[in-house]
PDB file of C-alpha atoms in Angstrom:
ATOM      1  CA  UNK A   1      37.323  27.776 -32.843  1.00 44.00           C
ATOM      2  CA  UNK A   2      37.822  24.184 -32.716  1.00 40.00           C
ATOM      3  CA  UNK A   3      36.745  23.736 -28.829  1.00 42.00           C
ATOM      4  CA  UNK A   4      33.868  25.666 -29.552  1.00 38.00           C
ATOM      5  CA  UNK A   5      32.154  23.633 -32.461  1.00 38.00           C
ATOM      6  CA  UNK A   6      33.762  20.171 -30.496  1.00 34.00           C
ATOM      7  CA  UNK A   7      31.427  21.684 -27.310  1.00 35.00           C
ATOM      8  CA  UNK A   8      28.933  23.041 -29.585  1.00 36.00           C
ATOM      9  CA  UNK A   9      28.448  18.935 -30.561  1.00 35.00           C
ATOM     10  CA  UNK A  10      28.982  17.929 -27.384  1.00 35.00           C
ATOM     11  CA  UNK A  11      26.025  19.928 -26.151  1.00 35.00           C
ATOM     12  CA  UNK A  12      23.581  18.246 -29.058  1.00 37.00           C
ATOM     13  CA  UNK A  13      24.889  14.916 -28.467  1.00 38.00           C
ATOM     14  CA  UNK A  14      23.781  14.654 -24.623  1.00 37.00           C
ATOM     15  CA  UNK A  15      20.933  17.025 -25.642  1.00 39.00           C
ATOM     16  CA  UNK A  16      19.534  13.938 -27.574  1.00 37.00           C
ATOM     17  CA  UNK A  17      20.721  11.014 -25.240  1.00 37.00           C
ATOM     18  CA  UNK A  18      18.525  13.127 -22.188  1.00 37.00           C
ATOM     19  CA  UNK A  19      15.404  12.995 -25.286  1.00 39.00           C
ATOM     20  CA  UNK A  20      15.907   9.544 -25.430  1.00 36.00           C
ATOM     21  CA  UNK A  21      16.223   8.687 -22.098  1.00 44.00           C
ATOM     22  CA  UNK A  22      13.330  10.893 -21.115  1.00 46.00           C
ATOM     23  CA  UNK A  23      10.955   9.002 -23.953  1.00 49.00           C
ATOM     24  CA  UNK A  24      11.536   5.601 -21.854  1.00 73.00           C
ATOM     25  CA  UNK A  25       8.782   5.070 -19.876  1.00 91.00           C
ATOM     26  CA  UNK A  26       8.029   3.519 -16.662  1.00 97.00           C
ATOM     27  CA  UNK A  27       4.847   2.775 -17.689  1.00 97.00           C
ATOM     28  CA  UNK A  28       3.497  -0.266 -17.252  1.00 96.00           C
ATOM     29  CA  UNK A  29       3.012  -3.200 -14.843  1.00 97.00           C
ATOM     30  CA  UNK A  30       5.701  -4.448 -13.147  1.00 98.00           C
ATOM     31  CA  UNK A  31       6.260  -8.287 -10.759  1.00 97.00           C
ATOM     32  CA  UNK A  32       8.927  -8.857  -8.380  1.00 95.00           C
ATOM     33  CA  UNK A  33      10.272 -12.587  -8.818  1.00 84.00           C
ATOM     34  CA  UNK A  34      11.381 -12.853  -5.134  1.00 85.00           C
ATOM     35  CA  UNK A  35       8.620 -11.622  -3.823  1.00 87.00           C
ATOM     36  CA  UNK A  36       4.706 -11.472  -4.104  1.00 95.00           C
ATOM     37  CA  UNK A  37       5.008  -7.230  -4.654  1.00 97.00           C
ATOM     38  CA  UNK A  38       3.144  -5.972  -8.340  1.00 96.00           C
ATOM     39  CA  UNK A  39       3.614  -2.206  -9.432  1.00 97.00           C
ATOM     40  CA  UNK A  40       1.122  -0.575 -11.621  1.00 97.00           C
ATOM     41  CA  UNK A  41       2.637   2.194 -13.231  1.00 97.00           C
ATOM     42  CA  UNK A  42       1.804   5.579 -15.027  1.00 97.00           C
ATOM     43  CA  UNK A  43       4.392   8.020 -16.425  1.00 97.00           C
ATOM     44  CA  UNK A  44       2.665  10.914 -17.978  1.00 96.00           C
ATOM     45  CA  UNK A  45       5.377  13.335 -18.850  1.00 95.00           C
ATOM     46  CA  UNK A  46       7.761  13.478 -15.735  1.00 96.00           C
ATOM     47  CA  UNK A  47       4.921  12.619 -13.016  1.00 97.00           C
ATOM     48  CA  UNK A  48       4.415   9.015 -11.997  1.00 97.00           C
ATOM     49  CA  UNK A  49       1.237   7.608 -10.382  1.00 98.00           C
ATOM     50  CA  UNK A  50       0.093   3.776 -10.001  1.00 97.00           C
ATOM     51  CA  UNK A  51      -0.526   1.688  -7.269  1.00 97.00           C
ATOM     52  CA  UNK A  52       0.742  -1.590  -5.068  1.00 97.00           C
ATOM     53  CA  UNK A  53       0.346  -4.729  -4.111  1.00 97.00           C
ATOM     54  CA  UNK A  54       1.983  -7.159  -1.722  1.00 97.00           C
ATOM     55  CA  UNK A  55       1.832 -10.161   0.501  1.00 96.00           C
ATOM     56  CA  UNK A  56       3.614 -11.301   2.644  1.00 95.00           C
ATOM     57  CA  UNK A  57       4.182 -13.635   5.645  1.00 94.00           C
ATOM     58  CA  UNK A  58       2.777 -16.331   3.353  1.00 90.00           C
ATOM     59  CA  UNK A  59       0.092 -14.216   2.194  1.00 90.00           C
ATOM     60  CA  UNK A  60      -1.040 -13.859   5.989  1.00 94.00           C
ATOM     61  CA  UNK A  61      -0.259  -9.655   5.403  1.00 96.00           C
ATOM     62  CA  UNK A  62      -2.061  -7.901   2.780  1.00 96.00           C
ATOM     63  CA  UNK A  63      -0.330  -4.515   2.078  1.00 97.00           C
ATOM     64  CA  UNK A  64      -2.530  -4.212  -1.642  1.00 96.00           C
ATOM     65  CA  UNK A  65      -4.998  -1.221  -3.116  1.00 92.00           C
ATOM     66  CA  UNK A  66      -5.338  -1.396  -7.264  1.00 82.00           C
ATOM     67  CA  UNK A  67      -8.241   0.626  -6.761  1.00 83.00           C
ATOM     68  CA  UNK A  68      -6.834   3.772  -5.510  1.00 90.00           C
ATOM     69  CA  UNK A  69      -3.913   5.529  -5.935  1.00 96.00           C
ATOM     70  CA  UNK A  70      -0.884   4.500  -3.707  1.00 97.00           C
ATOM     71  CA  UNK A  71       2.180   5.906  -5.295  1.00 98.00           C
ATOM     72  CA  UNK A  72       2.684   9.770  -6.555  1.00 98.00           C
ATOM     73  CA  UNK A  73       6.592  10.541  -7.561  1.00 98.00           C
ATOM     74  CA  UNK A  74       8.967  12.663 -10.230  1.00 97.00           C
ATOM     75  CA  UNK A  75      10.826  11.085 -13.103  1.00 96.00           C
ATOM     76  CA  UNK A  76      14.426  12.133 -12.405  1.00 94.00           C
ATOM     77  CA  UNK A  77      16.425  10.913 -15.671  1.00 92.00           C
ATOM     78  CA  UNK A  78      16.805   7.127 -14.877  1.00 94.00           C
ATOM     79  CA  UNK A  79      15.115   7.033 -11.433  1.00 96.00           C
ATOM     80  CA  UNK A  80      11.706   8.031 -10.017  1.00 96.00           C
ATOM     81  CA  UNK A  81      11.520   9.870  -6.337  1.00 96.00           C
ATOM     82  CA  UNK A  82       7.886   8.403  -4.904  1.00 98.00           C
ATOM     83  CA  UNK A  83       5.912   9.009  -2.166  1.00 98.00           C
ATOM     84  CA  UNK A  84       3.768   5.988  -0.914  1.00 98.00           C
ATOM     85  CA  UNK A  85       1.333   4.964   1.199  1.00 97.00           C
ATOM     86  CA  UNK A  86       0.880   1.603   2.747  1.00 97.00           C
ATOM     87  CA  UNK A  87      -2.286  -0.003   2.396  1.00 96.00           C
ATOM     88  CA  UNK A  88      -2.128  -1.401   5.584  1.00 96.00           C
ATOM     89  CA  UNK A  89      -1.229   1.345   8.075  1.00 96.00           C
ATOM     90  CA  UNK A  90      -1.872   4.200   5.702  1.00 96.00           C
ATOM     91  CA  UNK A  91       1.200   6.162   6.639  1.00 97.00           C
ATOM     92  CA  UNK A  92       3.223   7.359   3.742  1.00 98.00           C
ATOM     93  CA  UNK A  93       7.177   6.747   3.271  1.00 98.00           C
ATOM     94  CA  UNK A  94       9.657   7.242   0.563  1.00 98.00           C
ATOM     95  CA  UNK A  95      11.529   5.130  -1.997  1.00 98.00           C
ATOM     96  CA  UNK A  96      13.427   5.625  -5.371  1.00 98.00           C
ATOM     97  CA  UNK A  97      12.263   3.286  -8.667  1.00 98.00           C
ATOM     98  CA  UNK A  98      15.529   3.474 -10.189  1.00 97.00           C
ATOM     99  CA  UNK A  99      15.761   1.509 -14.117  1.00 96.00           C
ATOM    100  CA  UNK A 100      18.291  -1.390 -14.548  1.00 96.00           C
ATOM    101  CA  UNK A 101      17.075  -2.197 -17.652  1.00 95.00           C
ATOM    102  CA  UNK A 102      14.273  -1.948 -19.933  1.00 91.00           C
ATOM    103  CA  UNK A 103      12.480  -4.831 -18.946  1.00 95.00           C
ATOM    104  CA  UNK A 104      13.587  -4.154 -15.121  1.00 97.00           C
ATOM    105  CA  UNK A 105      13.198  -1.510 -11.854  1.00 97.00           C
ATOM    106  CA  UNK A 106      14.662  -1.370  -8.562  1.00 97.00           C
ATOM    107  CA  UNK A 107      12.372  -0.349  -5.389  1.00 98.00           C
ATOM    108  CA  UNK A 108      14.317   0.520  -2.908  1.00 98.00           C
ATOM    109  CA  UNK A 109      12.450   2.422   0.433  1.00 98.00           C
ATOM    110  CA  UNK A 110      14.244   5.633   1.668  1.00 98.00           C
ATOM    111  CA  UNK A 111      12.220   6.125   4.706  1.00 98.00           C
ATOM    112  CA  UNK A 112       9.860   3.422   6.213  1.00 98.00           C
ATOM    113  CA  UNK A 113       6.262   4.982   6.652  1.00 97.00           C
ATOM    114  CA  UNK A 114       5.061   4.757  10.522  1.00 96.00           C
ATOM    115  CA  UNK A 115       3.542   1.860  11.639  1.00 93.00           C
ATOM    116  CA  UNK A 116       3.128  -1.723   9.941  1.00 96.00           C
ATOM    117  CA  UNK A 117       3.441  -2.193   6.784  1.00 97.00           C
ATOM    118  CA  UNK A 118       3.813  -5.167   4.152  1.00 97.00           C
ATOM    119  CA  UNK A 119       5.569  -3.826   1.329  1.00 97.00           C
ATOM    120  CA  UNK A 120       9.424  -5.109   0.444  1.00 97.00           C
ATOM    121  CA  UNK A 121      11.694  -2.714   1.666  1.00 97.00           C
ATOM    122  CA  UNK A 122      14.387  -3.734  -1.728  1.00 97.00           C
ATOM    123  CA  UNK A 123      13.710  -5.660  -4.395  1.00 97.00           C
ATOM    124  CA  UNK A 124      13.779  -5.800  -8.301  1.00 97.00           C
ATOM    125  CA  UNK A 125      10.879  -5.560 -10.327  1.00 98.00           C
ATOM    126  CA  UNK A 126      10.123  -7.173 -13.927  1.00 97.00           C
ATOM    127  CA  UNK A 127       7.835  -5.624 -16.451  1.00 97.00           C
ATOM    128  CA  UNK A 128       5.099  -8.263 -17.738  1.00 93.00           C
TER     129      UNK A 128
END
């Protein structure tokens, strides 16, 4: 009887830190200090859409649209799974948003999209 009302517990105890965790959002806009890259971000349940900008090269590469949409993912507990597409080349690739904190992201690319592109391919990201 006792393991069953100490699991019983268990169960609503992580029940509620997954609510919790869930109600974090990665909302928001988000600056890189190493590195000219910006994140525009919108969680609306667990679906995450924004957009990207970055320079590099000394600002001699543009890899920037904050007029269109450049990054589609799914919020998986602390980390985000996006598809992306460069600016620049407009080939997609793959990276994971995953939350150190919450005032800061990593991005880290999983699989480069084809061709050039100007976007970091690791790097953290604070919210503004």
């Amino acid at each position: 009887m006792k393991k069953s009302i100490l699991f019983f517990c268990f169960l609503i105890f992580t029940a509620n830190i997954v609510k919790v965790d869930s109600q974090t959002s990665f909302s928001g806009n988000w600056n890189s200090s190493k590195s000219d890259f910006y994140l525009s971000l919108k969680q609306i349940k667990n679906k995450i859409s924004g957009c990207h900008c970055s320079a590099m090269l000394d600002g001699n590469r543009i890899d920037c649209s904050t007029d269109e949409e450049t990054i589609n993912g799914t919020v998986q507990g602390d980390s985000i799974l996006v598809v992306f597409t460069s600016a620049y080349s407009m080939k997609n690739g793959f990276a994971v948003i995953k939350r150190v904190s919450d005032k800061q992201i990593e991005w880290k690319i999983k699989k480069k999209p084809d061709g050039e592109f100007y976007i970091p391919t690791g790097t953290i990201l604070i919210k503004e």
